[in-house]
Amino acid sequence: MYVLSENFTPSKTKSINQLEFWISTTLYILAIISICSQTTYGSGNDQRFSDQLIDFSVMKNFFLPELFKISTLYISFLLFNFCFMPQLARKNNITLNVILSILVTAFSVVTWMVANTYSQAYRLVEFDDIDNAYGVFFGEAFYYIFFLYLLFCIYSFFNEQGIVLLNKINLLKRYHKNIIQEIFTVTRIWLISLMALTVMLSGTFNYEFLLFWFVGPPINIIVCFLSIYHLIPMLRKEQKGFGRYFWGNVALAVPIVLILLLSLITFTRGGPALPIALILTSISLICITTPAAWYIYKNKFEKLTEIQMLKTELGKSDANLNFLKSQINPHFLFNALNTLFGTALQENAERTGEGIQKLGDMMRFMLHENTQDKISLTREVEYLNNYIDLQKLRTSRSADIKIDTHIEEQINNLQITPMLLIPFIENAFKHGISLQQPSYIKITLQTKESTLYFDISNSIYTKADHDPEKLKSGIGLENVKQRLSLLYYGKHELIIRESAKEFFVHLTLQLD
């Protein structure tokens, strides 16, 4: 699971807030410059006033109303984005911040309505009753401010809690480690564009157009992410090309457009904007989103996959080389040969022959099958049993050494990377067995369907100062951790615990 601090640190939050402040301030200054230029060269409203035989004042009927309107939006955005919503997202002073948000919204509605009665006074002649006119102006101001401030709140809240909310969607985490951050960024960009569009349409608030902009881009974003992280990888596994992907998205666009038609027809009341918006949505899905998703996948994820495969192969080769070096252990070979020699002096040649045969099988396995990528689990288990039996010969004369093994016979067709389990057993015999002190080893291996469960525990004793293995760590444990992370990423669970008296390993492995 992603941790918030890994992707969205306080320093990043601070930098984002600074960026938002300067962008909004820059836009506010540009808006004031635009108002001033229109004041100098004409706003276009004077003609409307003249047509209605109403006196027009640049200051009273244009400059001051527009200045108040744009200033109200700028200050309100700063309050919502930097004061109210961050506190509400963190559940600090909820009641106070809700009340302040409502008051700022109410003040903005009144300010916007009053400003429009001056900047759009030419419309008053259209109404028989001045109170009715004020009611219409108030309604327009209320719907516009409510919608825009709702976007302010959604954007500010998403800035604070978006990563946390997206992290709760377990479905997203299965695809790629960067998908949550990418969705967070794209959603913020869409909300910013929606707010900017709403501000630009302040003079002619088109509810239908904004509604389609509210729905259209998210549909394209969802289809784009669905294509990049699911559809295209699935088709690439089946070795399908762009043609199959393109026509699949064309077929996908049909139900999407039908669902939009059924969902929006009641809101648009069958207006002409509905078919135009559906056509534009279809064109954007097929002609923009579909090729864009293919391009992004081809130029980003396939290259990353290729690089990761090269890194895996390089790490695998390096790990196998180091592992082979660690296995050619003279200390173990001489120890085994001395054991066989001692056994030959004490007993008949049958046990000696058995030991030599097991040692030969082990060496043959190490020299030949260890070079393969995967071998049958049956062969891996045979190697483990040969190693354990050979070690039992060495320790059979000591009654204080108990070796308890429960290794299931494998009759399945499961495949495993060779020499993956032996380091744990070698480590147990190397560090858990003492010929002078009571010691034990317990080994359990079983499979259920395609899952392997491997447990091993051994006693721990203090080595003598002259023991050459005293300062050495377990054979290949770090190496096997590296191999597991490279070859079984996301398909294994390794638990290692160590106490003063026992060393315990549990491995769960998903096999092919």
XYZ file of C-alpha atoms in Angstrom:
512
model
C 0.000 0.000 0.000
C 1.208 3.465 -0.864
C 1.917 5.790 2.007
C 0.867 9.393 1.663
C 4.234 10.708 2.741
C 5.954 8.799 -0.061
C 4.059 10.596 -2.824
C 2.708 13.777 -1.308
C 5.017 15.260 1.286
C 4.420 18.542 3.164
C 7.129 20.196 1.051
C 5.260 19.203 -2.100
C 2.013 20.522 -0.628
C 3.686 23.820 0.144
C 5.158 24.152 -3.342
C 1.800 23.302 -4.941
C 0.053 25.904 -2.794
C 2.621 28.514 -3.770
C 2.154 27.629 -7.437
C -1.624 27.884 -7.154
C -1.357 31.246 -5.410
C 0.884 32.772 -8.062
C -1.126 31.328 -10.946
C -4.411 32.642 -9.541
C -2.797 36.017 -8.755
C -1.362 36.246 -12.264
C -4.756 35.469 -13.803
C -6.376 38.073 -11.546
C -3.882 40.717 -12.657
C -4.398 39.780 -16.328
C -8.167 40.039 -15.835
C -7.779 43.540 -14.360
C -5.560 44.543 -17.304
C -8.212 43.208 -19.676
C -10.927 45.193 -17.884
C -8.795 48.346 -18.058
C -8.128 47.876 -21.777
C -11.822 47.377 -22.464
C -12.532 50.513 -20.433
C -10.130 52.473 -22.659
C -11.083 51.041 -26.035
C -14.710 50.144 -25.399
C -16.393 47.205 -23.702
C -19.092 46.499 -26.226
C -21.815 47.017 -23.623
C -22.339 50.671 -24.564
C -24.121 49.621 -27.757
C -26.577 47.463 -25.795
C -27.349 50.402 -23.516
C -27.813 52.685 -26.524
C -30.213 50.228 -28.168
C -32.405 50.400 -25.046
C -32.080 54.226 -24.838
C -30.308 54.000 -21.460
C -27.386 56.195 -20.476
C -24.092 54.299 -20.248
C -21.285 55.092 -17.796
C -17.987 53.292 -18.275
C -17.141 53.411 -14.567
C -20.631 52.691 -13.242
C -21.859 50.202 -15.831
C -18.642 48.365 -16.681
C -15.363 48.970 -14.827
C -16.527 48.888 -11.183
C -19.018 45.979 -11.587
C -16.449 43.826 -13.424
C -13.728 44.754 -10.911
C -15.961 43.766 -7.992
C -16.934 40.498 -9.672
C -13.429 39.378 -10.543
C -12.078 40.486 -7.149
C -14.815 38.534 -5.375
C -13.908 35.372 -7.275
C -10.182 35.812 -6.630
C -10.529 36.404 -2.887
C -13.083 33.614 -2.521
C -10.814 31.128 -4.293
C -7.957 31.993 -1.946
C -10.212 31.588 1.095
C -11.642 28.246 -0.027
C -8.373 26.800 -1.295
C -6.025 27.928 1.480
C -8.265 28.409 4.534
C -11.666 26.730 4.648
C -11.311 23.440 2.756
C -7.864 22.421 4.115
C -9.265 22.812 7.625
C -12.410 20.842 6.751
C -10.342 18.098 5.083
C -8.302 17.766 8.273
C -11.517 17.937 10.379
C -10.368 21.051 12.217
C -13.011 23.577 13.408
C -15.635 22.027 11.140
C -18.581 24.154 12.309
C -16.696 27.441 12.056
C -15.334 26.719 8.582
C -18.723 25.572 7.278
C -20.335 28.779 8.553
C -17.585 30.912 7.022
C -17.930 29.080 3.698
C -21.673 29.731 3.642
C -21.185 33.416 4.523
C -18.560 33.923 1.802
C -20.837 32.201 -0.729
C -23.838 34.334 0.280
C -21.773 37.527 0.107
C -20.490 36.540 -3.349
C -24.020 35.851 -4.627
C -25.223 39.281 -3.473
C -22.120 41.018 -4.858
C -22.486 39.260 -8.203
C -26.208 40.095 -8.414
C -25.689 43.786 -7.579
C -22.790 44.033 -10.035
C -24.905 42.506 -12.801
C -27.771 44.928 -12.177
C -25.332 47.705 -13.126
C -23.351 45.988 -15.902
C -26.517 44.499 -17.440
C -28.993 47.271 -16.638
C -30.126 47.228 -20.271
C -31.928 43.957 -19.499
C -34.179 45.565 -16.901
C -36.496 46.947 -19.602
C -37.353 43.364 -20.566
C -39.252 42.887 -17.292
C -42.592 44.425 -16.335
C -41.812 44.209 -12.619
C -38.492 45.376 -11.185
C -38.774 42.864 -8.345
C -39.149 40.096 -10.911
C -36.026 41.388 -12.664
C -34.068 41.361 -9.435
C -35.281 37.822 -8.789
C -33.974 36.673 -12.171
C -30.636 38.396 -11.578
C -30.424 36.819 -8.118
C -31.231 33.348 -9.515
C -28.572 33.638 -12.221
C -26.002 34.828 -9.692
C -26.949 32.085 -7.240
C -26.663 29.221 -9.761
C -23.400 30.539 -11.171
C -21.718 31.213 -7.814
C -23.007 27.966 -6.309
C -21.636 25.906 -9.210
C -18.293 27.729 -9.298
C -17.786 27.606 -5.530
C -18.742 23.947 -5.522
C -15.850 23.444 -7.941
C -13.617 25.479 -5.603
C -14.543 23.168 -2.726
C -14.122 19.962 -4.742
C -10.745 21.087 -6.059
C -9.466 22.200 -2.649
C -10.688 19.064 -0.898
C -9.204 16.844 -3.621
C -5.882 18.652 -3.248
C -5.821 17.727 0.434
C -7.339 14.244 0.422
C -7.166 13.052 -3.186
C -4.172 10.749 -2.705
C -5.705 9.257 0.447
C -9.045 8.631 -1.286
C -7.419 7.068 -4.350
C -5.269 4.836 -2.149
C -8.456 3.316 -0.725
C -9.389 1.990 -4.171
C -7.659 -1.393 -4.101
C -8.410 -1.990 -7.780
C -6.005 0.794 -8.812
C -3.001 -0.604 -6.953
C -2.986 -3.818 -8.967
C -1.904 -2.152 -12.190
C 1.067 0.166 -11.646
C 2.754 1.955 -8.774
C 2.389 5.379 -10.471
C -1.265 5.140 -11.494
C -2.623 6.810 -8.334
C -0.332 9.815 -8.691
C -1.172 10.060 -12.399
C -4.934 9.967 -11.767
C -4.502 12.583 -9.048
C -2.601 14.909 -11.406
C -4.993 14.475 -14.345
C -8.044 15.033 -12.148
C -6.560 18.256 -10.779
C -5.878 19.494 -14.316
C -9.472 18.716 -15.332
C -10.882 20.540 -12.296
C -8.675 23.555 -13.035
C -9.876 23.625 -16.657
C -13.484 23.340 -15.492
C -13.055 26.263 -13.090
C -11.302 28.363 -15.742
C -14.061 27.637 -18.263
C -16.743 28.547 -15.734
C -15.042 31.877 -15.019
C -14.708 32.631 -18.735
C -18.412 31.936 -19.257
C -19.423 34.248 -16.420
C -21.153 36.667 -18.797
C -23.126 33.967 -20.612
C -23.475 31.106 -18.159
C -24.249 28.096 -20.395
C -25.473 25.367 -18.075
C -25.684 22.719 -20.817
C -22.169 23.349 -22.099
C -20.686 23.169 -18.607
C -22.631 20.008 -17.908
C -21.085 18.314 -20.925
C -17.623 19.555 -19.957
C -18.302 18.166 -16.511
C -19.004 14.712 -18.006
C -17.045 14.476 -21.288
C -13.422 14.804 -20.155
C -13.795 12.326 -17.249
C -15.155 9.754 -19.705
C -12.112 10.251 -21.923
C -9.765 10.101 -18.925
C -11.311 6.849 -17.673
C -11.107 5.244 -21.124
C -7.494 6.412 -21.490
C -6.401 4.871 -18.169
C -8.452 1.737 -18.878
C -6.685 1.369 -22.226
C -3.162 2.020 -20.912
C -3.331 -0.189 -17.836
C -5.730 -2.949 -18.876
C -6.915 -3.188 -22.486
C -3.603 -2.660 -24.303
C -1.514 -4.914 -21.966
C -4.160 -7.633 -22.324
C -4.088 -7.339 -26.123
C -0.289 -7.264 -26.188
C -0.189 -10.521 -24.248
C -2.430 -12.005 -26.949
C -0.077 -10.487 -29.573
C -2.838 -8.277 -30.987
C -1.980 -5.037 -32.779
C -3.362 -1.519 -33.032
C -6.189 -2.548 -35.381
C -7.745 -4.905 -32.848
C -7.344 -2.272 -30.133
C -8.832 0.512 -32.304
C -11.962 -1.374 -33.313
C -12.390 -2.581 -29.748
C -12.478 1.024 -28.557
C -14.930 1.915 -31.331
C -17.218 -0.820 -30.009
C -16.660 0.458 -26.465
C -17.612 4.017 -27.475
C -21.105 2.912 -28.566
C -22.460 1.881 -25.120
C -20.682 4.850 -23.537
C -22.482 7.292 -25.840
C -25.811 5.527 -25.263
C -25.365 5.749 -21.495
C -24.537 9.460 -21.803
C -27.609 9.976 -23.973
C -29.915 8.356 -21.443
C -28.235 10.171 -18.532
C -28.172 13.697 -19.992
C -31.365 13.891 -22.028
C -33.376 14.819 -18.944
C -30.928 17.605 -17.991
C -30.724 19.157 -21.459
C -34.457 18.891 -22.172
C -33.752 17.643 -25.679
C -31.879 20.765 -26.768
C -29.642 20.934 -29.843
C -26.506 20.807 -27.685
C -27.120 17.135 -26.846
C -26.424 15.530 -30.261
C -23.476 17.880 -30.851
C -21.936 16.961 -27.499
C -22.446 13.219 -28.111
C -20.819 13.470 -31.534
C -17.883 15.403 -30.077
C -17.540 12.842 -27.273
C -17.476 9.988 -29.809
C -14.911 11.759 -31.976
C -12.659 12.534 -28.989
C -12.877 8.947 -27.718
C -12.002 7.398 -31.074
C -9.738 10.001 -32.708
C -7.920 11.479 -29.690
C -8.076 9.243 -26.612
C -7.613 5.911 -28.426
C -4.400 6.771 -30.356
C -3.082 8.871 -27.444
C -3.382 5.922 -25.041
C -1.633 3.627 -27.542
C 1.165 6.160 -28.027
C 1.653 6.620 -24.262
C 1.775 2.885 -23.676
C 4.178 2.204 -26.543
C 6.573 5.024 -25.699
C 6.530 4.700 -21.942
C 5.429 1.383 -20.538
C 6.863 -0.959 -23.173
C 10.247 0.756 -22.869
C 10.048 0.547 -19.095
C 9.097 -3.118 -19.365
C 12.043 -3.779 -21.649
C 14.412 -1.990 -19.291
C 13.014 -3.933 -16.328
C 13.459 -7.227 -18.189
C 17.073 -6.360 -18.947
C 17.659 -5.429 -15.307
C 16.032 -8.680 -14.205
C 18.159 -10.779 -16.532
C 21.312 -8.928 -15.455
C 20.435 -9.292 -11.771
C 19.511 -12.915 -12.314
C 22.843 -13.694 -13.999
C 24.765 -11.878 -11.281
C 22.808 -13.618 -8.540
C 23.284 -17.044 -10.120
C 27.014 -16.426 -10.543
C 27.388 -15.375 -6.916
C 25.239 -18.282 -5.870
C 27.373 -20.784 -7.756
C 30.477 -19.318 -6.191
C 28.947 -19.650 -2.733
C 28.000 -23.284 -3.392
C 31.532 -24.431 -4.274
C 32.325 -24.494 -0.598
C 35.560 -26.386 0.210
C 34.670 -26.465 3.887
C 31.477 -28.400 3.175
C 33.098 -30.748 0.607
C 36.006 -31.695 2.873
C 33.627 -32.123 5.790
C 31.433 -34.459 3.718
C 34.399 -36.490 2.480
C 35.771 -36.848 6.022
C 32.340 -38.052 7.127
C 32.244 -40.658 4.373
C 35.794 -41.764 5.182
C 34.955 -42.187 8.859
C 31.827 -44.113 7.995
C 33.793 -46.443 5.709
C 36.116 -47.343 8.592
C 33.275 -48.096 10.998
C 30.720 -49.821 8.803
C 30.337 -51.777 5.617
C 30.791 -50.092 2.256
C 26.999 -49.946 1.696
C 26.498 -46.719 3.616
C 29.644 -45.246 2.125
C 28.400 -46.035 -1.355
C 25.021 -44.509 -0.530
C 26.652 -41.333 0.711
C 28.933 -41.073 -2.294
C 25.957 -41.588 -4.593
C 23.986 -38.805 -2.935
C 26.962 -36.500 -3.095
C 27.377 -37.313 -6.790
C 23.701 -36.569 -7.462
C 24.046 -33.255 -5.697
C 27.139 -32.242 -7.643
C 25.507 -33.312 -10.911
C 22.440 -31.227 -10.031
C 24.590 -28.194 -9.224
C 26.603 -28.436 -12.415
C 23.766 -29.124 -14.871
C 20.238 -28.340 -13.707
C 21.258 -25.260 -11.734
C 21.972 -23.480 -15.034
C 18.307 -23.723 -16.125
C 15.744 -21.015 -15.524
C 13.140 -23.392 -14.122
C 13.144 -27.050 -13.124
C 10.466 -29.351 -11.757
C 9.745 -29.012 -8.061
C 10.246 -32.795 -7.846
C 13.940 -32.461 -8.777
C 14.426 -29.589 -6.335
C 12.938 -31.694 -3.531
C 15.205 -34.635 -4.459
C 18.217 -32.376 -4.094
C 16.997 -31.202 -0.675
C 16.469 -34.778 0.489
C 19.938 -35.804 -0.717
C 21.516 -32.918 1.147
C 19.561 -33.669 4.350
C 20.394 -37.397 4.179
C 24.048 -36.597 3.688
C 24.025 -34.298 6.714
C 22.271 -36.986 8.771
C 25.207 -39.294 8.110
C 27.482 -36.718 9.668
C 25.286 -36.220 12.743
C 23.888 -39.750 13.228
C 26.318 -40.607 16.031
C 25.073 -37.763 18.225
C 21.898 -38.530 20.154
C 21.512 -34.848 21.112
C 20.901 -33.781 17.523
C 17.298 -34.084 16.322
C 16.487 -33.578 12.655
C 12.739 -33.627 11.978
C 11.665 -33.369 8.334
C 8.185 -33.414 6.780
C 8.751 -32.940 3.063
C 5.838 -33.976 0.873
C 6.564 -36.058 -2.188
C 5.884 -33.943 -5.253
C 3.944 -35.622 -8.044
C 2.694 -32.423 -9.637
C 4.044 -30.453 -12.588
C 5.021 -27.334 -10.668
C 8.148 -25.471 -11.779
C 10.608 -23.601 -9.544
C 13.872 -21.729 -9.920
C 16.667 -24.195 -9.041
C 18.611 -23.973 -5.778
C 16.077 -21.527 -4.306
C 15.320 -23.415 -1.081
C 18.655 -25.018 -0.276
C 20.291 -21.870 1.225
C 17.807 -21.947 4.102
C 18.548 -25.609 4.855
C 22.291 -25.100 4.514
C 22.067 -22.164 6.892
C 20.178 -24.311 9.413
C 22.780 -27.102 9.377
C 25.688 -24.693 9.344
C 24.540 -22.535 12.255
C 22.006 -24.732 14.048
C 23.884 -27.977 14.615
C 26.499 -28.553 17.286
C 28.227 -31.880 17.876
C 28.896 -30.874 21.493
C 25.506 -29.344 22.487
C 21.857 -30.405 22.126
C 20.472 -28.956 18.885
C 17.634 -29.489 16.447
C 16.315 -28.717 12.984
C 12.668 -28.873 11.859
C 11.832 -28.708 8.142
C 8.365 -28.709 6.595
C 7.547 -28.444 2.881
C 4.127 -28.863 1.338
C 2.133 -27.595 -1.644
C -1.523 -26.722 -2.058
C -2.543 -26.239 -5.675
C 0.192 -23.905 -7.019
C 1.339 -22.508 -3.656
C 4.424 -23.808 -1.854
C 4.698 -23.518 1.928
C 8.187 -23.938 3.363
C 9.078 -23.659 7.062
C 12.402 -24.310 8.746
C 13.547 -23.665 12.282
C 16.776 -24.501 14.022
C 18.448 -24.040 17.359
C 21.105 -21.396 17.867
C 24.298 -21.982 19.808
C 27.431 -19.983 20.424
C 30.328 -21.043 18.196
C 33.800 -21.566 19.542
C 36.360 -18.867 18.929
C 38.424 -21.129 16.659
C 35.390 -22.082 14.503
C 36.057 -20.709 10.965
C 32.305 -20.100 10.498
C 31.872 -17.947 13.588
C 32.123 -14.600 11.834
C 30.317 -15.670 8.664
C 26.644 -15.125 7.967
C 24.255 -17.740 6.614
C 25.114 -19.249 3.225
C 23.391 -17.387 0.429
C 20.576 -15.848 2.496
C 21.099 -12.385 1.064
C 21.531 -13.924 -2.348
C 18.272 -15.844 -2.145
C 16.444 -12.693 -1.006
C 17.750 -10.955 -4.109
C 16.674 -13.839 -6.353
C 13.210 -13.904 -4.803
C 12.746 -10.159 -5.334
C 13.870 -10.466 -8.961
C 12.195 -13.698 -10.019
C 9.118 -13.844 -7.763
C 8.228 -10.186 -7.267
C 4.746 -9.955 -5.789
C 4.514 -13.771 -5.711
C 6.247 -14.602 -2.448
C 6.176 -13.880 1.257
C 9.371 -14.359 3.267
C 9.366 -14.119 7.051
C 12.602 -14.495 9.016
C 12.614 -14.327 12.807
C 15.513 -14.802 15.157
C 15.524 -15.080 18.935
C 18.227 -15.947 21.418
C 17.523 -19.670 21.027
C 15.906 -20.175 17.614
C 16.137 -19.092 13.975
C 12.875 -19.409 12.021
C 12.099 -19.013 8.296
C 8.677 -19.102 6.611
C 8.376 -18.876 2.816
C 5.174 -18.849 0.785
C 5.755 -19.066 -2.958
C 3.390 -18.935 -5.933
C 4.768 -21.397 -8.480
C 4.163 -21.845 -12.212
